[in-house]
Short mmCIF file of C-alpha atoms in Angstrom, two decimals:
data_model
loop_
_atom_site.label_atom_id
_atom_site.label_comp_id
_atom_site.label_asym_id
_atom_site.label_seq_id
_atom_site.Cartn_x
_atom_site.Cartn_y
_atom_site.Cartn_z
CA MET A 27 39.25 -160.80 -90.24
CA MET A 28 41.00 -160.02 -93.49
CA ARG A 29 40.58 -156.46 -94.71
CA LYS A 30 39.71 -156.05 -98.37
CA ASN A 31 42.23 -153.87 -100.16
CA TYR A 32 40.80 -152.51 -103.38
CA THR A 33 43.17 -151.13 -105.98
CA PHE A 34 41.81 -149.09 -108.86
CA CYS A 35 43.05 -148.83 -112.41
CA PHE A 36 41.36 -146.36 -114.76
CA PHE A 37 41.64 -146.48 -118.53
CA LEU A 38 40.28 -143.35 -120.20
CA GLY A 39 40.16 -142.59 -123.92
CA ALA A 40 40.85 -144.71 -126.95
CA MET A 41 43.23 -147.65 -127.15
CA LEU A 42 46.93 -146.95 -126.87
CA CYS A 43 48.43 -145.55 -130.05
CA ALA A 44 51.34 -147.82 -130.97
CA THR A 45 53.14 -145.40 -133.26
CA SER A 46 55.71 -142.94 -131.95
CA LEU A 47 55.30 -139.19 -132.20
CA HIS A 48 57.14 -137.37 -134.96
CA ALA A 49 56.07 -133.73 -135.32
CA GLN A 50 55.43 -133.30 -131.62
CA SER A 51 57.49 -134.38 -128.66
CA MET A 52 55.82 -136.14 -125.76
CA LEU A 53 56.15 -132.98 -123.67
CA GLU A 54 54.39 -130.95 -126.36
CA GLN A 55 51.64 -133.55 -126.38
CA LEU A 56 51.07 -132.94 -122.66
CA GLY A 57 49.99 -129.43 -123.59
CA GLU A 58 46.98 -130.88 -125.41
CA PRO A 59 45.22 -132.98 -122.75
CA ASP A 60 42.18 -133.62 -124.96
CA SER A 61 44.43 -135.60 -127.32
CA LEU A 62 45.75 -137.85 -124.55
CA ASN A 63 44.77 -141.23 -123.24
CA ILE A 64 45.10 -140.96 -119.44
CA SER A 65 45.26 -144.03 -117.24
CA LEU A 66 45.55 -144.04 -113.46
CA LEU A 67 46.88 -146.72 -111.16
CA GLY A 68 47.08 -146.86 -107.40
CA ASP A 69 45.62 -147.90 -104.09
CA PRO A 70 42.78 -145.77 -102.69
CA ASN A 71 43.96 -146.40 -99.12
CA ALA A 72 47.61 -145.45 -99.65
CA GLU A 73 50.03 -142.92 -101.09
CA ASP A 74 52.39 -144.03 -103.88
CA TYR A 75 55.30 -141.80 -104.92
CA GLY A 76 58.92 -141.59 -105.99
CA ALA A 77 58.86 -143.99 -108.95
CA VAL A 78 62.26 -144.36 -110.64
CA PRO A 79 63.50 -146.85 -113.27
CA TYR A 80 64.70 -150.16 -111.87
CA GLY A 81 66.32 -152.10 -114.69
CA ALA A 82 64.80 -152.21 -118.17
CA ASN A 83 61.21 -153.14 -117.34
CA HIS A 84 60.46 -152.10 -113.77
CA LEU A 85 59.89 -149.05 -111.62
CA LEU A 86 60.77 -148.87 -107.93
CA PHE A 87 58.52 -146.70 -105.79
CA ALA A 88 57.59 -146.02 -102.18
CA SER A 89 54.12 -146.68 -100.80
CA ASN A 90 52.34 -147.08 -97.48
CA ARG A 91 49.88 -149.61 -98.92
CA ASN A 92 49.20 -152.98 -97.25
CA THR A 93 49.56 -151.57 -93.75
CA SER A 94 47.56 -152.29 -90.60
CA ALA A 95 46.71 -150.64 -87.31
CA THR A 96 49.93 -152.03 -85.82
CA SER A 97 52.21 -150.74 -88.60
CA PRO A 98 54.88 -148.24 -87.45
CA LYS A 99 53.73 -144.65 -88.01
CA ASP A 100 55.29 -141.24 -88.37
CA PRO A 101 54.58 -139.60 -84.98
CA VAL A 102 54.03 -136.22 -86.66
CA THR A 103 51.63 -137.19 -89.46
CA ASN A 104 50.26 -140.41 -87.89
CA THR A 105 50.57 -142.13 -91.27
CA PRO A 106 52.34 -145.48 -91.77
CA PHE A 107 55.94 -145.40 -92.92
CA PRO A 108 56.32 -146.45 -96.57
CA SER A 109 57.74 -149.66 -97.96
CA LEU A 110 59.25 -150.26 -101.38
CA TYR A 111 57.36 -151.81 -104.31
CA LEU A 112 58.16 -152.79 -107.88
CA MET A 113 55.90 -152.06 -110.83
CA ARG A 114 56.43 -154.07 -114.01
CA ILE A 115 56.12 -151.59 -116.88
CA SER A 116 54.80 -154.08 -119.45
CA ASP A 117 51.58 -154.87 -117.54
CA ARG A 118 51.83 -152.49 -114.52
CA ARG A 119 51.72 -155.37 -112.07
CA VAL A 120 52.83 -154.32 -108.58
CA THR A 121 54.74 -156.55 -106.16
CA ARG A 122 56.55 -155.87 -102.91
CA TYR A 123 60.25 -155.16 -103.37
CA PRO A 124 62.25 -157.96 -101.68
CA GLY A 125 65.34 -155.83 -101.05
CA ASN A 126 68.25 -157.36 -99.16
CA THR A 127 69.23 -157.56 -95.50
CA ALA A 128 70.76 -154.08 -95.43
CA ILE A 129 67.68 -152.47 -96.99
CA ASN A 130 65.18 -154.43 -94.93
CA GLN A 131 66.89 -153.46 -91.67
CA LEU A 132 66.41 -149.73 -92.31
CA LYS A 133 63.81 -148.01 -90.13
CA TYR A 134 61.46 -145.08 -90.65
CA TYR A 135 61.44 -143.60 -94.18
CA VAL A 136 63.04 -145.77 -96.87
CA GLY A 137 63.06 -144.81 -100.54
CA PRO A 138 63.04 -143.79 -103.28
CA GLY A 139 66.16 -145.55 -104.51
CA ALA A 140 68.19 -145.42 -107.74
CA LEU A 141 69.70 -148.66 -109.06
CA LEU A 142 73.19 -148.39 -110.53
CA PRO A 143 73.35 -149.48 -114.19
CA ASP A 144 75.42 -152.60 -113.46
CA SER A 145 72.99 -153.61 -110.67
CA SER A 146 75.89 -153.83 -108.23
CA ALA A 147 74.30 -151.41 -105.76
CA ILE A 148 71.43 -149.03 -105.18
CA ILE A 149 71.58 -145.41 -104.03
CA MET A 150 68.90 -145.38 -101.35
CA SER A 151 67.26 -142.38 -99.73
CA HIS A 152 66.41 -143.20 -96.12
CA SER A 153 66.12 -141.81 -92.63
CA ARG A 154 69.22 -141.77 -90.51
CA GLN A 155 68.81 -144.33 -87.80
CA LYS A 156 69.51 -141.92 -84.94
CA PRO A 157 68.37 -138.33 -84.27
CA ASP A 158 70.81 -135.44 -84.33
CA SER A 159 71.63 -133.17 -81.38
CA ASN A 160 68.34 -131.31 -81.90
CA GLY A 161 66.31 -134.52 -81.87
CA ASP A 162 65.66 -134.39 -85.63
CA ILE A 163 66.04 -137.44 -87.86
CA LYS A 164 67.51 -136.31 -91.17
CA MET A 165 67.34 -138.02 -94.56
CA THR A 166 70.50 -139.27 -96.22
CA LEU A 167 71.74 -141.15 -99.29
CA SER A 168 73.55 -144.47 -98.90
CA GLU A 169 75.13 -146.82 -101.41
CA ILE A 170 73.80 -150.27 -100.53
CA SER A 171 75.67 -153.12 -102.19
CA PHE A 172 74.12 -156.30 -103.61
CA SER A 173 77.45 -158.12 -103.53
CA GLY A 174 78.08 -158.09 -99.79
CA ASN A 175 80.10 -154.89 -99.52
CA PRO A 176 79.29 -152.73 -96.50
CA THR A 177 76.69 -149.99 -96.77
CA LYS A 178 78.19 -146.51 -96.89
CA GLU A 179 76.86 -142.98 -97.00
CA LEU A 180 77.85 -141.09 -100.12
CA PRO A 181 81.13 -139.27 -99.39
CA PHE A 182 79.78 -135.74 -99.92
CA ILE A 183 77.01 -136.12 -97.33
CA GLU A 184 77.00 -133.56 -94.49
CA GLN A 185 75.29 -134.71 -91.31
CA SER A 186 73.35 -131.50 -90.66
CA PHE A 187 71.30 -131.58 -93.87
CA ASN A 188 68.79 -133.69 -95.80
CA TYR A 189 69.42 -135.58 -99.04
CA ILE A 190 66.44 -137.04 -100.91
CA HIS A 191 64.97 -138.22 -104.24
CA PRO A 192 67.93 -139.87 -106.02
CA PHE A 193 67.75 -140.42 -109.79
CA PHE A 194 70.67 -141.99 -111.68
CA ASP A 195 71.33 -141.26 -115.35
CA PRO A 196 72.98 -144.39 -116.85
CA GLU A 197 74.33 -142.52 -119.89
CA SER A 198 76.34 -139.89 -118.03
CA TYR A 199 76.76 -141.92 -114.82
CA THR A 200 75.38 -138.93 -112.96
CA LEU A 201 73.28 -138.92 -109.80
CA TYR A 202 70.62 -136.23 -109.48
CA PHE A 203 69.15 -135.54 -106.04
CA ALA A 204 67.57 -132.83 -103.90
CA SER A 205 69.12 -131.37 -100.75
CA ASP A 206 68.76 -128.43 -98.38
CA PHE A 207 72.46 -128.14 -97.59
CA GLU A 208 72.71 -124.60 -99.00
CA HIS A 209 69.30 -123.39 -97.77
CA ILE A 210 68.07 -125.20 -94.67
CA GLY A 211 64.48 -126.28 -95.21
CA ASP A 212 64.48 -125.19 -98.86
CA TYR A 213 65.58 -127.78 -101.37
CA ASP A 214 67.58 -127.42 -104.58
CA ILE A 215 68.57 -130.04 -107.14
CA TYR A 216 72.19 -131.14 -107.48
CA ARG A 217 74.18 -133.64 -109.49
CA SER A 218 77.29 -135.70 -108.84
CA THR A 219 79.10 -137.90 -111.34
CA LEU A 220 80.40 -141.37 -110.47
CA SER A 221 83.74 -142.10 -112.12
CA PHE A 222 84.66 -145.55 -113.36
CA ASP A 223 87.04 -145.98 -110.42
CA GLY A 224 84.18 -145.42 -107.97
CA VAL A 225 84.84 -141.80 -106.99
CA TRP A 226 81.94 -139.35 -106.63
CA SER A 227 82.46 -135.76 -107.75
CA LEU A 228 81.50 -132.88 -105.48
CA PRO A 229 77.82 -132.02 -106.03
CA VAL A 230 77.00 -128.97 -108.15
CA SER A 231 73.72 -127.14 -108.50
CA VAL A 232 71.89 -127.99 -111.73
CA PRO A 233 71.90 -124.84 -113.90
CA LEU A 234 68.61 -123.08 -114.75
CA VAL A 235 66.58 -125.39 -112.49
CA ASN A 236 66.87 -123.98 -108.99
CA SER A 237 65.04 -120.88 -107.78
CA THR A 238 64.05 -119.19 -104.52
CA SER A 239 61.38 -121.91 -104.17
CA SER A 240 62.13 -125.55 -103.36
CA GLU A 241 62.90 -127.95 -106.21
CA VAL A 242 62.61 -131.71 -105.62
CA PHE A 243 61.99 -135.05 -107.40
CA PRO A 244 64.50 -134.68 -110.26
CA THR A 245 64.20 -137.03 -113.25
CA LEU A 246 65.85 -137.22 -116.64
CA LEU A 247 63.91 -137.70 -119.86
CA PRO A 248 65.24 -138.36 -123.39
CA ASN A 249 67.46 -135.70 -125.00
CA GLN A 250 68.76 -134.61 -121.59
CA THR A 251 65.45 -133.02 -120.62
CA ILE A 252 65.27 -132.53 -116.85
CA GLY A 253 61.96 -133.00 -115.08
CA PHE A 254 61.43 -131.73 -111.55
CA SER A 255 58.85 -130.35 -109.14
CA ARG A 256 58.84 -126.83 -107.74
CA SER A 257 56.92 -125.71 -104.69
CA SER A 258 54.18 -123.13 -105.14
CA ARG A 259 52.21 -120.99 -102.72
CA ASN A 260 48.72 -122.32 -103.45
CA TYR A 261 49.03 -125.47 -105.55
CA GLY A 262 51.66 -127.62 -103.84
CA LEU A 263 54.43 -129.11 -105.94
CA GLN A 264 54.14 -128.31 -109.66
CA LEU A 265 55.87 -130.23 -112.46
CA TYR A 266 58.39 -128.43 -114.68
CA ALA A 267 60.62 -129.55 -117.54
CA LEU A 268 63.82 -127.98 -118.82
CA GLU A 269 64.68 -129.10 -122.33
CA LEU A 270 68.25 -129.05 -123.63
CA GLY A 271 69.04 -125.62 -125.06
CA ASP A 272 66.24 -123.81 -123.23
CA SER A 273 67.01 -121.09 -120.72
CA ILE A 274 63.72 -121.28 -118.78
CA ALA A 275 62.00 -124.36 -117.37
CA GLN A 276 58.40 -124.75 -118.56
CA ILE A 277 55.53 -125.54 -116.21
CA LEU A 278 53.46 -128.51 -117.41
CA SER A 279 49.75 -128.26 -118.15
CA ILE A 280 48.96 -131.56 -116.39
CA ASN A 281 49.49 -129.96 -112.97
CA GLY A 282 46.51 -129.70 -110.66
CA ARG A 283 45.80 -128.69 -107.09
CA GLY A 284 48.05 -130.62 -104.74
CA ASP A 285 51.45 -132.15 -105.40
CA ASP A 286 52.61 -133.27 -108.87
CA MET A 287 55.94 -135.04 -109.13
CA GLY A 288 58.12 -137.74 -110.68
CA LEU A 289 57.86 -137.15 -114.44
CA LEU A 290 59.12 -140.19 -116.39
CA GLN A 291 59.07 -141.22 -120.04
CA LEU A 292 58.52 -144.99 -120.07
CA ASN A 293 58.74 -145.49 -123.85
CA ASP A 294 58.12 -143.65 -127.13
CA THR A 295 54.42 -143.21 -126.40
CA THR A 296 53.98 -143.11 -122.62
CA LEU A 297 54.79 -140.52 -119.97
CA MET A 298 54.13 -141.05 -116.27
CA ALA A 299 53.79 -138.76 -113.27
CA ALA A 300 52.48 -138.96 -109.72
CA GLN A 301 49.87 -136.77 -108.09
CA SER A 302 48.93 -136.48 -104.45
CA LYS A 303 45.39 -137.58 -103.71
CA ARG A 304 42.70 -134.96 -104.18
CA LYS A 305 39.43 -135.36 -102.31
CA GLY A 306 37.60 -138.28 -103.83
CA SER A 307 40.56 -139.51 -105.91
CA VAL A 308 41.74 -143.08 -105.57
CA ALA A 309 45.09 -143.27 -107.38
CA ASN A 310 48.48 -141.52 -107.50
CA PHE A 311 50.14 -142.66 -110.71
CA ASN A 312 49.03 -141.13 -114.02
CA PHE A 313 50.05 -142.50 -117.42
CA TYR A 314 49.76 -140.30 -120.53
CA SER A 315 49.69 -141.62 -124.10
CA PRO A 316 48.53 -140.05 -127.37
CA LEU A 317 45.09 -141.04 -128.58
CA SER A 318 44.78 -142.97 -131.80
CA LYS A 319 42.72 -140.85 -134.18
CA THR A 320 41.45 -143.87 -136.09
CA LYS A 321 40.03 -146.06 -133.31
CA SER A 322 36.28 -146.56 -133.06
CA LEU A 323 34.27 -146.03 -129.90
CA ALA A 324 34.47 -148.80 -127.35
CA LEU A 325 33.40 -149.41 -123.79
CA THR A 326 34.68 -152.73 -122.51
CA THR A 327 34.21 -154.44 -119.16
CA GLU A 328 35.87 -157.73 -118.31
CA VAL A 329 35.20 -159.89 -115.26
CA ILE A 330 37.81 -162.50 -114.42
CA ASP A 331 37.14 -165.31 -111.97
CA SER A 332 40.10 -166.44 -109.91
CA ALA A 333 40.97 -167.72 -106.48
CA ASP A 334 41.18 -164.10 -105.33
CA ASN A 335 37.86 -163.22 -106.96
CA GLU A 336 39.55 -160.42 -108.87
CA ILE A 337 37.34 -157.97 -110.71
CA ILE A 338 38.86 -156.01 -113.55
CA ALA A 339 37.23 -153.21 -115.51
CA THR A 340 38.47 -151.12 -118.40
CA LEU A 341 36.76 -148.12 -119.93
CA ASP A 342 37.74 -146.69 -123.31
CA SER A 343 36.44 -143.49 -124.85
CA ASP A 344 37.04 -140.75 -127.44
CA GLU A 345 35.40 -137.46 -128.27
CA ASN A 346 31.90 -138.93 -127.83
CA THR A 347 32.28 -141.35 -124.90
CA GLU A 348 34.34 -140.68 -121.81
CA GLY A 349 34.40 -142.22 -118.35
CA SER A 350 36.28 -144.13 -115.66
CA ALA A 351 36.41 -147.64 -114.27
CA ASN A 352 37.92 -149.47 -111.32
CA ALA A 353 40.00 -152.60 -110.92
CA LYS A 354 41.41 -154.71 -108.13
CA ASN A 355 45.00 -155.72 -107.32
CA ASN A 356 46.71 -153.52 -109.91
CA GLN A 357 45.74 -155.80 -112.77
CA VAL A 358 45.62 -154.30 -116.26
CA VAL A 359 43.85 -155.96 -119.16
CA SER A 360 43.86 -155.16 -122.85
CA THR A 361 40.74 -153.89 -124.54
CA GLU A 362 39.37 -154.62 -127.94
CA ASP A 363 36.40 -153.58 -130.08
CA ASN A 364 34.82 -156.70 -131.46
CA GLY A 365 32.91 -154.76 -134.08
CA GLY A 366 29.66 -156.25 -132.82
CA VAL A 367 26.46 -154.76 -131.57
CA ASN A 368 25.71 -153.18 -128.23
CA GLY A 369 26.26 -155.75 -125.48
CA SER A 370 27.63 -158.57 -127.65
CA LYS A 371 30.13 -161.09 -126.27
CA THR A 372 33.46 -161.82 -127.88
CA SER A 373 34.89 -165.31 -128.16
CA SER A 374 37.11 -164.57 -125.16
CA GLY A 375 34.11 -163.81 -123.00
CA LYS A 376 34.57 -160.04 -123.04
CA ILE A 377 31.47 -157.88 -123.31
CA SER A 378 31.85 -154.90 -125.64
CA TRP A 379 29.56 -151.93 -126.23
CA VAL A 380 29.60 -149.39 -129.03
CA THR A 381 27.83 -146.05 -129.08
CA VAL A 382 24.39 -146.11 -130.72
CA HIS A 383 22.31 -143.19 -131.96
CA GLU A 384 19.18 -143.96 -129.95
CA PRO A 385 19.44 -143.65 -126.17
CA PRO A 386 19.01 -146.90 -124.21
CA THR A 387 16.01 -147.31 -121.94
CA SER A 388 18.08 -146.22 -118.94
CA THR A 389 19.06 -142.91 -120.57
CA ASN A 390 17.65 -139.71 -122.01
CA ARG A 391 19.05 -137.53 -124.74
CA GLY A 392 21.79 -135.24 -123.50
CA PHE A 393 25.32 -135.37 -122.16
CA SER A 394 26.30 -136.82 -118.77
CA LEU A 395 29.29 -135.43 -116.90
CA ILE A 396 30.83 -138.55 -115.32
CA VAL A 397 33.16 -138.31 -112.32
CA GLY A 398 33.45 -142.01 -111.41
CA GLY A 399 32.64 -145.49 -112.64
CA PHE A 400 32.52 -148.71 -110.62
CA ILE A 401 31.58 -152.35 -110.94
CA GLU A 402 30.69 -152.71 -107.26
CA LYS A 403 27.66 -150.72 -106.08
CA GLN A 404 28.97 -150.29 -102.53
CA LEU A 405 32.17 -148.62 -103.75
CA ALA A 406 30.15 -146.35 -106.01
CA TYR A 407 27.98 -145.21 -103.10
CA GLN A 408 31.03 -144.62 -100.91
CA TYR A 409 32.57 -142.42 -103.57
CA LEU A 410 29.25 -140.60 -104.14
CA ASP A 411 28.88 -139.86 -100.43
CA ARG A 412 32.40 -138.49 -100.27
CA ILE A 413 32.08 -136.04 -103.16
CA SER A 414 28.45 -135.08 -102.39
CA ASN A 415 29.62 -133.61 -99.10
CA ASP A 416 32.40 -131.70 -100.81
CA TRP A 417 32.56 -130.56 -104.43
CA ALA A 418 29.62 -132.31 -106.15
CA PRO A 419 26.47 -131.79 -104.04
CA GLU A 420 24.10 -132.59 -106.94
CA ALA A 421 25.84 -135.80 -108.03
CA PHE A 422 23.85 -139.01 -108.33
CA LEU A 423 24.32 -142.69 -109.15
CA ALA A 424 23.25 -144.20 -112.47
CA ARG A 425 23.29 -147.75 -113.84
CA TYR A 426 24.53 -148.11 -117.41
CA ASN A 427 26.14 -151.00 -119.30
CA ASP A 428 26.36 -153.13 -116.14
CA LYS A 429 28.34 -150.43 -114.34
CA TYR A 430 27.57 -147.85 -111.67
CA TYR A 431 28.39 -144.33 -112.83
CA VAL A 432 28.68 -141.33 -110.53
CA VAL A 433 27.12 -138.49 -112.53
CA HIS A 434 28.05 -134.92 -111.68
CA SER A 435 25.40 -133.29 -113.89
CA ILE A 436 23.35 -133.61 -117.10
CA HIS A 437 23.56 -131.11 -119.97
CA SER A 438 21.48 -130.58 -123.09
CA THR A 439 24.37 -129.62 -125.39
CA ARG A 440 27.97 -130.68 -125.80
CA SER A 441 29.21 -127.11 -125.33
CA GLU A 442 27.48 -126.88 -121.95
CA ALA A 443 28.99 -130.23 -120.95
CA ASP A 444 32.46 -129.07 -122.05
CA MET A 445 32.20 -125.94 -119.89
CA ALA A 446 31.06 -127.97 -116.89
CA LYS A 447 33.88 -130.46 -117.44
CA ALA A 448 36.45 -127.64 -117.55
CA ALA A 449 35.06 -126.18 -114.33
CA VAL A 450 35.39 -129.54 -112.54
CA ASN A 451 38.89 -130.26 -113.89
CA ASN A 452 40.12 -126.74 -113.10
CA LYS A 453 39.37 -127.38 -109.43
CA GLY A 454 41.74 -130.34 -109.38
CA ASN A 455 39.10 -133.05 -109.94
CA ARG A 456 38.44 -135.22 -113.00
CA ALA A 457 35.38 -135.44 -115.19
CA TRP A 458 34.50 -137.07 -118.52
CA ILE A 459 31.56 -136.76 -120.89
CA LEU A 460 29.19 -139.55 -121.93
CA ARG A 461 26.91 -138.83 -124.87
CA SER A 462 23.79 -140.02 -123.08
CA GLY A 463 21.68 -138.46 -120.36
CA LEU A 464 21.88 -141.08 -117.62
CA ARG A 465 18.95 -141.48 -115.24
CA LYS A 466 19.23 -141.52 -111.47
CA LEU A 467 18.88 -144.92 -109.79
#
């Protein structure tokens, strides 16, 4: 019997602002989360991580999605070993990475990997294929050729230590990576430059980045800004950024409880990061874009019939309407406000809603704190059951605009709703406000 594999894609906030930022950098914009459009993409049954650029329009990442009961598992964590996947940046479509014979023969942990700018080879992080004298299987970095040359470990690798999370800067021809070779078990970030004659320099510690804690998942953003994650006592990995000319790395406000990692700038208006799954969350990858201040309110749901019976939903909001929606098979669709009335159909078959002043028959006056939105009722109930037994004991299900919303609470004023939203978000969960008091099913 085939197992259904649902993949969710959330679109929150107004439509993507197409203009680039001028007065504020993208990192500064992250400090103002209320001005951001946040979209999430992932598989609720898997962990996605380690996304790095792969050519001009793709990201390569590791994931244990699409596994089965017979898939090889880590004997310590009992979770399936990851495989490699490609995400197309333009539409965020995810496909399995084909690799080559050398990559596909690797066992245990494989990835992330950093493609060289000329596409001649990839620097792959992977498990060594045999344990050491203590029975431990270390992680290493290998240069795997796409032109038939033999695979080789990077020349500075020492067998007793781990080497992970490669990121290659095409401008400086410099590889950034994390390793514990100076502090066993505690990772620092290093860099090594590849000369034009194929010689790697000895790795050096990246200045102003490393500390007494572990630093991992290095990335490079525009203007030589270094992104990385640092371990913390209570909150897992936390994202930091060190901008050129600064002497202290700044912690980012988008961090939550659990691990935050892999900060990337995809274009002039979009940043991306990964988060480990919190209880009740269904996606790892977060995309951050500035809100357009001129867009009108819109809530759009699109159903597409296909051979795979794909269901796609998109939810847009601004200061008055906020929420979440789910999608299947990593599909992303554009949204549009047709300027029509509540519930009108566009010529393309989309159904668009706009906020009205009078509450619909299924609502009361007030403000709903929304923590989930689904097209399928069964998925909504599963999510409700999960959070009701954990952090939202008073949550209930409501039907609104042909969707099933999981409502955390109802509030009589916007200020009360804002305080409740902050309390939910500060605990590492996500909530949005809908300017209607939804009624329980």
